[in-house]
Coordinates of C-alpha atoms and ligand atoms in Angstrom, one line a residue:
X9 CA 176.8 80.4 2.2
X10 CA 176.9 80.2 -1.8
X11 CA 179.7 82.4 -3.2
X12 CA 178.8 85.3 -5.6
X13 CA 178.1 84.0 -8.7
X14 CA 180.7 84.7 -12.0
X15 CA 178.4 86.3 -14.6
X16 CA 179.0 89.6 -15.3
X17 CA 176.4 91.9 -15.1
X18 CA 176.7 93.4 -18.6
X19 CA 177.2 90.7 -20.8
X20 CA 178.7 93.3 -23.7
X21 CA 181.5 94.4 -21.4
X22 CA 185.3 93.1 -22.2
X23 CA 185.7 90.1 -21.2
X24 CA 182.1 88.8 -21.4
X25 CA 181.2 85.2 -22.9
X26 CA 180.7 86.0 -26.6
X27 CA 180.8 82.5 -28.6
X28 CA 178.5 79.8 -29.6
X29 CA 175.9 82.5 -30.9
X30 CA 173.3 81.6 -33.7
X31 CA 173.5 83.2 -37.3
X32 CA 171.8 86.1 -37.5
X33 CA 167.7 86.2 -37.8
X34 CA 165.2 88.7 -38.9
X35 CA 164.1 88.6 -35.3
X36 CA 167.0 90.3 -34.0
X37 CA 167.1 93.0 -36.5
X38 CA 164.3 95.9 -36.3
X39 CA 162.6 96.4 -39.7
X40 CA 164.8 99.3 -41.1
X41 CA 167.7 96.9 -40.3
X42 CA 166.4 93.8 -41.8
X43 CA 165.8 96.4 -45.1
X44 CA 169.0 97.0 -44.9
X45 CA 170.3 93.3 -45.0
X46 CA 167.5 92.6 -48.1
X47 CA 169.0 95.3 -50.0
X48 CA 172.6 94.5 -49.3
X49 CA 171.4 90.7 -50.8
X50 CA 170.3 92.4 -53.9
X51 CA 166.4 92.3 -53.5
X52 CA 163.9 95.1 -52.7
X53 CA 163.5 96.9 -49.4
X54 CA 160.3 95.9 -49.2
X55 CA 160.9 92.0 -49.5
X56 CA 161.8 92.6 -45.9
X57 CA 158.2 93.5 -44.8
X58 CA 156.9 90.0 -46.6
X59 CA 158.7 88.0 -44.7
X60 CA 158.6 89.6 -41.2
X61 CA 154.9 89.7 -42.0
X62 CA 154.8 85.9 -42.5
X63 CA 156.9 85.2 -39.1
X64 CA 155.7 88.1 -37.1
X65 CA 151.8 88.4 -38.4
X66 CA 151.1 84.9 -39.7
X67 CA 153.3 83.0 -37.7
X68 CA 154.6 81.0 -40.6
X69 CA 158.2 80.2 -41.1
X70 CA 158.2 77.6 -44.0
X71 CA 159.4 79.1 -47.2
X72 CA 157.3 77.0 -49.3
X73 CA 154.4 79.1 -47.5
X74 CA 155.4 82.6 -48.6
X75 CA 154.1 82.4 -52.2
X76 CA 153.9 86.0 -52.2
X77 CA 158.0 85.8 -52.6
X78 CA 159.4 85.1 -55.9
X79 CA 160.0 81.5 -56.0
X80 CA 164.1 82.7 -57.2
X81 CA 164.4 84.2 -54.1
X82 CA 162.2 82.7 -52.0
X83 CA 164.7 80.0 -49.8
X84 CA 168.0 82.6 -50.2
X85 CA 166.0 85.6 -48.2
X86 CA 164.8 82.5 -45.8
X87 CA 167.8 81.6 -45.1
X88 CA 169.5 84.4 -44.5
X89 CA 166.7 85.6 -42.5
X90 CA 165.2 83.2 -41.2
X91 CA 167.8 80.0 -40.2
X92 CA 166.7 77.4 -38.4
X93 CA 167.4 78.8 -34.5
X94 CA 164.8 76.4 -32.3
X95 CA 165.0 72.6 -32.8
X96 CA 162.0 71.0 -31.2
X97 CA 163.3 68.0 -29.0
X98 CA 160.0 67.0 -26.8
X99 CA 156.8 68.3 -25.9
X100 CA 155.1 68.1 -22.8
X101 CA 151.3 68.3 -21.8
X102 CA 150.0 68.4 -18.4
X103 CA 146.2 69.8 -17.2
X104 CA 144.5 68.4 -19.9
X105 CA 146.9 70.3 -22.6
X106 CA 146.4 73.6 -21.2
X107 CA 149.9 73.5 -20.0
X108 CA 152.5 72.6 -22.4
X109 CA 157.0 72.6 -21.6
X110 CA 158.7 72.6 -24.6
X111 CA 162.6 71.4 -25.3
X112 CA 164.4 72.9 -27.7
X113 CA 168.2 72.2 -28.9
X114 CA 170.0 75.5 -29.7
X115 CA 172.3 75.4 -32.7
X116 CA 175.6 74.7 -30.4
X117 CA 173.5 72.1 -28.9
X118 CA 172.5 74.0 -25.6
X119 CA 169.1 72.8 -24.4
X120 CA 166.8 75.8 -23.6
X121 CA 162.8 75.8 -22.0
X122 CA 160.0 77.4 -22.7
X123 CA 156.3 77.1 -21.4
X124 CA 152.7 77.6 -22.6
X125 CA 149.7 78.4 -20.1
X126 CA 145.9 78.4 -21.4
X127 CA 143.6 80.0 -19.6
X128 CA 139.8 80.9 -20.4
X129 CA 141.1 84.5 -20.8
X130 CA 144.3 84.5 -21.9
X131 CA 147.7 82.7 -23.2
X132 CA 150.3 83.1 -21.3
X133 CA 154.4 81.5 -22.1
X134 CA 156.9 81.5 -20.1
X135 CA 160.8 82.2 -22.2
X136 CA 164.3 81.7 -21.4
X137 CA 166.7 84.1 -21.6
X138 CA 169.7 82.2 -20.8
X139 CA 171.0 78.4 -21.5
X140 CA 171.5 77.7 -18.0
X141 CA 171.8 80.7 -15.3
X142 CA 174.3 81.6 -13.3
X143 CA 173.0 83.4 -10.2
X144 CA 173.0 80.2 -8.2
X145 CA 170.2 80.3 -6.4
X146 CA 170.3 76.9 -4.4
X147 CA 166.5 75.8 -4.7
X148 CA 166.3 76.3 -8.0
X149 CA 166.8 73.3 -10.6
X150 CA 168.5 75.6 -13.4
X151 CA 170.8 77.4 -11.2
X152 CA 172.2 74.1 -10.0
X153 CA 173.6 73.5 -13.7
X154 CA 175.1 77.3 -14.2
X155 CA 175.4 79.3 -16.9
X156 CA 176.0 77.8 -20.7
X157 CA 175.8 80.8 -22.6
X158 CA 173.6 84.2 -23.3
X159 CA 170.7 83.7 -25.7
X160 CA 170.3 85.8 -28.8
X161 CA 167.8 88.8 -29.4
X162 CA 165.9 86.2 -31.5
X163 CA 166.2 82.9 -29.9
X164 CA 164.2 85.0 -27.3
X165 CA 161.9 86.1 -29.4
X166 CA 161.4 82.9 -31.4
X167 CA 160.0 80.8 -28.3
X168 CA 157.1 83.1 -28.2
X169 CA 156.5 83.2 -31.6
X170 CA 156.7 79.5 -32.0
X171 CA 154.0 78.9 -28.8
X172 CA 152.1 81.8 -30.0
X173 CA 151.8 78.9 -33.5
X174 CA 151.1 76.5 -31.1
X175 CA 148.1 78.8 -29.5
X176 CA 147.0 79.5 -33.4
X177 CA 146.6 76.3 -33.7
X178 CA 144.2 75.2 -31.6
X179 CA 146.1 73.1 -29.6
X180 CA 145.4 74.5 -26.4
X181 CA 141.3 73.7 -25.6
X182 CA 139.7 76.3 -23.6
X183 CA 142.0 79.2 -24.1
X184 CA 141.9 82.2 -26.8
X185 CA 144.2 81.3 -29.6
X186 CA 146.3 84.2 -29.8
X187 CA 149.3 84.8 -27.2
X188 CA 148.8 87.4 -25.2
X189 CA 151.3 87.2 -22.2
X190 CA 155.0 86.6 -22.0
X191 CA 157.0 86.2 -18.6
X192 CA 160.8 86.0 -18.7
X193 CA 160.9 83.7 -15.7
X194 CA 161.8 80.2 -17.8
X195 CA 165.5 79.7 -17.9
X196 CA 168.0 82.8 -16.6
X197 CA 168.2 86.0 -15.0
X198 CA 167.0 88.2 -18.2
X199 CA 168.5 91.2 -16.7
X200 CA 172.0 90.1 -16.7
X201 CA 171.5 89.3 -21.0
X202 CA 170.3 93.3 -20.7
X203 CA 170.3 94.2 -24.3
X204 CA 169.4 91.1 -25.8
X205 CA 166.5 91.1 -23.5
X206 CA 165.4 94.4 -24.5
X207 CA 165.4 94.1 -27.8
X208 CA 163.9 90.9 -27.4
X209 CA 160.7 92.7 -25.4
X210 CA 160.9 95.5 -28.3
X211 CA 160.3 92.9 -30.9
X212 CA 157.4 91.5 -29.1
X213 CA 155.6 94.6 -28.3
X214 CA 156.2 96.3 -31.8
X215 CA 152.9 95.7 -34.4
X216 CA 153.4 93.0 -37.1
X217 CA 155.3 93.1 -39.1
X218 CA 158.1 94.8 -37.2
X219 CA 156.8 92.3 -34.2
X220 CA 154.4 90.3 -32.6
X221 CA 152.4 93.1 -31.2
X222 CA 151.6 92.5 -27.6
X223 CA 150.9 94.9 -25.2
X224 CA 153.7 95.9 -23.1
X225 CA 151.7 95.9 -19.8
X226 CA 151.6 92.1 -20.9
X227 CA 155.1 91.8 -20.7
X228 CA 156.8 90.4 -17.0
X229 CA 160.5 90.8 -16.5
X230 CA 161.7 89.0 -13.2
X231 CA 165.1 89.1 -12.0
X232 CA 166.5 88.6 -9.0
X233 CA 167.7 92.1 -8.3
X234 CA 170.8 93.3 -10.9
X235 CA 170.3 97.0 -9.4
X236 CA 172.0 98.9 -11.9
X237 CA 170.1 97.3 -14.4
X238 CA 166.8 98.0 -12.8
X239 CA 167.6 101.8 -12.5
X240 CA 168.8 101.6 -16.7
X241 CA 165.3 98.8 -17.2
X242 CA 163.2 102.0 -15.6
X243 CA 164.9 104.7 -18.1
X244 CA 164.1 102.2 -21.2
X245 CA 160.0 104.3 -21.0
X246 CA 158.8 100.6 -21.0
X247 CA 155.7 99.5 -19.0
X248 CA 156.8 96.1 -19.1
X249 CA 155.8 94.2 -14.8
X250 CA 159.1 94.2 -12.8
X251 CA 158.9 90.8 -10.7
X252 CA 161.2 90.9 -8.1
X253 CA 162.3 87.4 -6.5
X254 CA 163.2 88.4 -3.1
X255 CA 162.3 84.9 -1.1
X256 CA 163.5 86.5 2.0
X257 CA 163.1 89.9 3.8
X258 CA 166.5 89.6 5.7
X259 CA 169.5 89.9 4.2
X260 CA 171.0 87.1 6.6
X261 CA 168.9 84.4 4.9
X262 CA 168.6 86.1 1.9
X263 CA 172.5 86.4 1.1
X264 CA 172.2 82.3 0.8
X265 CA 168.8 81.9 -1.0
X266 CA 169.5 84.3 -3.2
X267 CA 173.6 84.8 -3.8
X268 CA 173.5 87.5 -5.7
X269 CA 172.3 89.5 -2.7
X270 CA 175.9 89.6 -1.4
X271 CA 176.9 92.1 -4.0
X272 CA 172.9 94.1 -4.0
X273 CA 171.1 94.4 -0.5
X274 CA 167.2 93.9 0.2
X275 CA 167.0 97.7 0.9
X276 CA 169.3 98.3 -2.1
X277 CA 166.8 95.8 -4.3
X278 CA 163.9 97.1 -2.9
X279 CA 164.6 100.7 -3.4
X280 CA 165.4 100.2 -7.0
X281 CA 162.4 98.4 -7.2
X282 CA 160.6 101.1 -5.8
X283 CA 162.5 103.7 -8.5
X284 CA 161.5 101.3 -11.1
X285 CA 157.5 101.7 -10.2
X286 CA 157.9 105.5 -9.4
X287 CA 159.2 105.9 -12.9
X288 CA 156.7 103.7 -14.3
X289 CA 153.8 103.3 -12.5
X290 CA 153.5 100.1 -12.7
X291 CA 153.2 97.8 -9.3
X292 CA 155.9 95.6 -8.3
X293 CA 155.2 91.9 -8.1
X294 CA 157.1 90.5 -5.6
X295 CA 158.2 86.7 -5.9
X296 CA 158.6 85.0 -2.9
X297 CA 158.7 81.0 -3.0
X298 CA 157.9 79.5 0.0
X299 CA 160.1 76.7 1.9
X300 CA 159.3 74.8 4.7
X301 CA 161.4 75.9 7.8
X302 CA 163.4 78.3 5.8
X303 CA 161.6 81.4 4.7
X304 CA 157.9 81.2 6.0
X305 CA 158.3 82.1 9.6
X306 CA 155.6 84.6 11.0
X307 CA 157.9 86.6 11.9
X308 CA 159.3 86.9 8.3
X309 CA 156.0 87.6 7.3
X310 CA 155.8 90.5 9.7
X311 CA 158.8 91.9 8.3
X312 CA 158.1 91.7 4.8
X313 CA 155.0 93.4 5.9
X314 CA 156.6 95.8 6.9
X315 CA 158.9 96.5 4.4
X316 CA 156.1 96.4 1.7
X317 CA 153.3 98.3 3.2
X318 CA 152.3 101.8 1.3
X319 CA 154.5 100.2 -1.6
X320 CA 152.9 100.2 -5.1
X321 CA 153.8 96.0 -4.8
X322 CA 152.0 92.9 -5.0
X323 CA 153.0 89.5 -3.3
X324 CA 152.9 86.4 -5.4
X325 CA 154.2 83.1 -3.3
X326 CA 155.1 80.3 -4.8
X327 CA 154.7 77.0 -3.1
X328 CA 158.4 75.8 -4.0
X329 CA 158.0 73.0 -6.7
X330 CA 160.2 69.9 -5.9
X331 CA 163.6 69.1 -7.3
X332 CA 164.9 65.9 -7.8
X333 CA 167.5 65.6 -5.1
X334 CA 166.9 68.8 -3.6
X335 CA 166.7 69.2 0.3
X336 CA 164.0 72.1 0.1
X337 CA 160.5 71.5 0.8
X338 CA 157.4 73.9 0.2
X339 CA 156.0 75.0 3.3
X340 CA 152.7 73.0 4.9
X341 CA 149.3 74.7 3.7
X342 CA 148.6 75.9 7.2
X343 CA 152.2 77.6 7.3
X344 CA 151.4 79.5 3.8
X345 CA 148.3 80.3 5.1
X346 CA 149.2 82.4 8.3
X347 CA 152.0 83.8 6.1
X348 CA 149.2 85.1 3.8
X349 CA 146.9 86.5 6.7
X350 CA 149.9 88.2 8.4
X351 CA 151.0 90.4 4.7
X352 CA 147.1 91.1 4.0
X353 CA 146.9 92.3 7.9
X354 CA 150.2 94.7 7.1
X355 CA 147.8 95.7 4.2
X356 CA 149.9 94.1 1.5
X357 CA 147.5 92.9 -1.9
X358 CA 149.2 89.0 -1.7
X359 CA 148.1 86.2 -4.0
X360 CA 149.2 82.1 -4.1
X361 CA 150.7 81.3 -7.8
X362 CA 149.2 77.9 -9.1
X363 CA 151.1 75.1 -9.3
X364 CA 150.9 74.8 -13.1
X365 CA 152.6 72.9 -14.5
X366 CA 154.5 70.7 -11.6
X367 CA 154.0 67.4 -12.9
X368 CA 155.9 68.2 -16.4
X369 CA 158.6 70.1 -14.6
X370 CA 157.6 73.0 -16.1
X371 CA 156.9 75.1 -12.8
X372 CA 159.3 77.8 -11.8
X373 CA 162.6 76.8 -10.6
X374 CA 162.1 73.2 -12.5
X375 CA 163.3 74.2 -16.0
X376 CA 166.8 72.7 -15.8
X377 CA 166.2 71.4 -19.6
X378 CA 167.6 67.7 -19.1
X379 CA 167.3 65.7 -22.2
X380 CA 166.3 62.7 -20.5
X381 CA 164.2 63.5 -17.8
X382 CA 162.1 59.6 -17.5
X383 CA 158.4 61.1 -18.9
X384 CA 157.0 60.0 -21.7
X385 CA 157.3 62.9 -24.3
X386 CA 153.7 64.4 -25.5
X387 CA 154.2 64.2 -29.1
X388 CA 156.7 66.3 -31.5
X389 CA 156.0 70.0 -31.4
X390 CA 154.4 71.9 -34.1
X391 CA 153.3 75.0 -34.7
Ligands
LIG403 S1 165.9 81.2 -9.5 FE1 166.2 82.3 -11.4 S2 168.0 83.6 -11.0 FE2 168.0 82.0 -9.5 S3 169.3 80.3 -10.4 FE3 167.1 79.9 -10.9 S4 166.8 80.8 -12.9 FE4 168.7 81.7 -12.1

């Protein structure tokens, strides 16, 4: 048995980890504040809507770039709005490029993730929300390292727009080149960095130049069951995918796979979870990694079965991706399969995630966002 993990649940309460945080970037401001902060630097309001309209609509950051900006004030409104927040440390490229983990340094020196997925329809990334995590989930790499710190609204933000450059670009053969998808499943439990978070998916989902201007049913917030904040995610009128990692429908083997369950309950997840797609409409993925001799018993497929059937939910399980060191195993084909047969016979919609990204250690539950992890880096990053 883990025990509960330390984190508190709103990270703005008393008490809460406040320091290491970046300077302040456009990207965490809305536009009428980022007017605001022009003004205040002696330049007009609408100086604010050039720049946000180079990072947000062009995706260009370099100052020499924005000739539209008087060349006087041209690097003082860049670097008050726009510091330096990502540092690229290594790329890497797996399935033929199409999958690409990027390593950034933070400005304290915390080491965040973030992943890129082509596909013929669509560009997908993956964001941190957190340097490390600290729900503790044993099989997962970046629980095993705890939490570092909270990221900012726009260190959030600025991993999407950063891949969405790298999409622009070209780099990614055989996919669209503009980002359409973002899943806050790299690094963290998003829901315990609750108003960062938010703002964070405000920003992406708001047109340029306030934001990057995806659709919010493009949006995927997992977490691993932070009730309250489910209930207050629900009131927030945003129809952003709730993906739920449950990994076990029993609270007996869940209160170990997944710690913080010793605090929340699988009924007590669940029915927020059922709240949050009442409120919204939108189904409930539920994530459910699969581990030899653990987790993928028939008889745990019968009961998540049964505890899913009629639900407005969807199954996604993940073959669990190795760790180094770790004693977990994913579960033999022939296991996943009859847990597969079992949900679809309970009539629940269930699906097998691919295993993109595996050999870069960019699949979920890898990112643990070690400096030196042996593999040859794929060239430097740029977007
Ligand atoms: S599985 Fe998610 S919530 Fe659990 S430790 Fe890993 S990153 Fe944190």
């Amino acid at each position: 048995m883990t025990s509960l993990p330390l984190i508190p649940v709103d990270p703005d309460a008393p008490g809460a980890r406040r320091a290491a945080m970046p300077p302040q970037h456009l990207a965490d401001l809305d536009l009428a504040g980022r007017k605001d902060l022009v003004t205040k630097l002696g330049e007009s309001a609408f100086r604010a809507r050039q720049i946000s309209t180079h990072y947000f609509g062009r995706l260009v950051r370099d100052p020499a770039q924005m000739t539209d900006l008087p060349a006087s004030s041209r690097d003082r409104l860049a670097d008050q709005l726009l510091p330096r927040l990502l540092t690229p440390v290594r790329e890497l490229a797996c399935d033929d490029g199409a999958t690409r983990k990027a390593l950034w340094r933070l400005h304290d020196g915390s080491l965040v993730e973030s992943v890129l997925m082509g596909y013929p329809d669509r560009v997908t990334v993956c964001i941190s929300s957190q340097a490390g995590c600290g729900m503790a989930c044993p099989f997962c790499a970046t629980g095993q390292a705890g939490l570092t710190r909270n990221l900012s609204t726009a260190e959030i933000v600025d991993q999407a727009v950063y891949l969405a450059g790298v999409a622009a670009s070209g780099k990614v053969a055989g996919s669209p080149p503009r980002l359409s998808h973002v899943v806050f499943m790299g690094m963290g439990e998003p829901l315990a960095n609750y108003n960062r978070v938010i703002a964070a998916i405000r920003r992406l989902v708001a047109p340029a130049p306030e934001g990057l201007g995806l659709s919010q049913r493009h949006i995927t917030v997992s977490t691993v069951g932070l009730v309250p904040a489910i209930h207050r995610l629900a009131s927030e009128d945003l129809s952003v995918t709730l993906a739920l990692s449950l990994h076990a429908p029993d609270d007996e083997l869940r209160d170990e796979l997944v710690p913080v369950n010793q605090r929340w309950k699988v009924c007590e997840v669940l029915d927020a979870a059922w709240a949050y797609a009442a409120r919204t409409g939108r189904r409930v993925s539920i994530e459910y990694a699969m581990i030899k001799d653990v987790n993928d018993q028939p008889w745990r497929a019968d009961l998540l079965g049964r505890l899913l059937a009629g639900k407005l939910a969807h199954v996604n399980l993940i073959p669990l991706n190795p760790t180094p060191g770790s004693r977990w195993d994913a579960s033999p084909k022939p296991v996943e399969r009859e847990f597969v047969r079992r949900l679809r016979d309970a009539g629940v919609s269930t699906t097998v995630r691919d295993t993109r990204g595996r050999e870069i250690d960019g699949a979920c539950g890898q990112l643990a966002a070690a400096e030196d992890s042996g593999t040859d880096p794929a060239g430097e990053m740029t977007a």
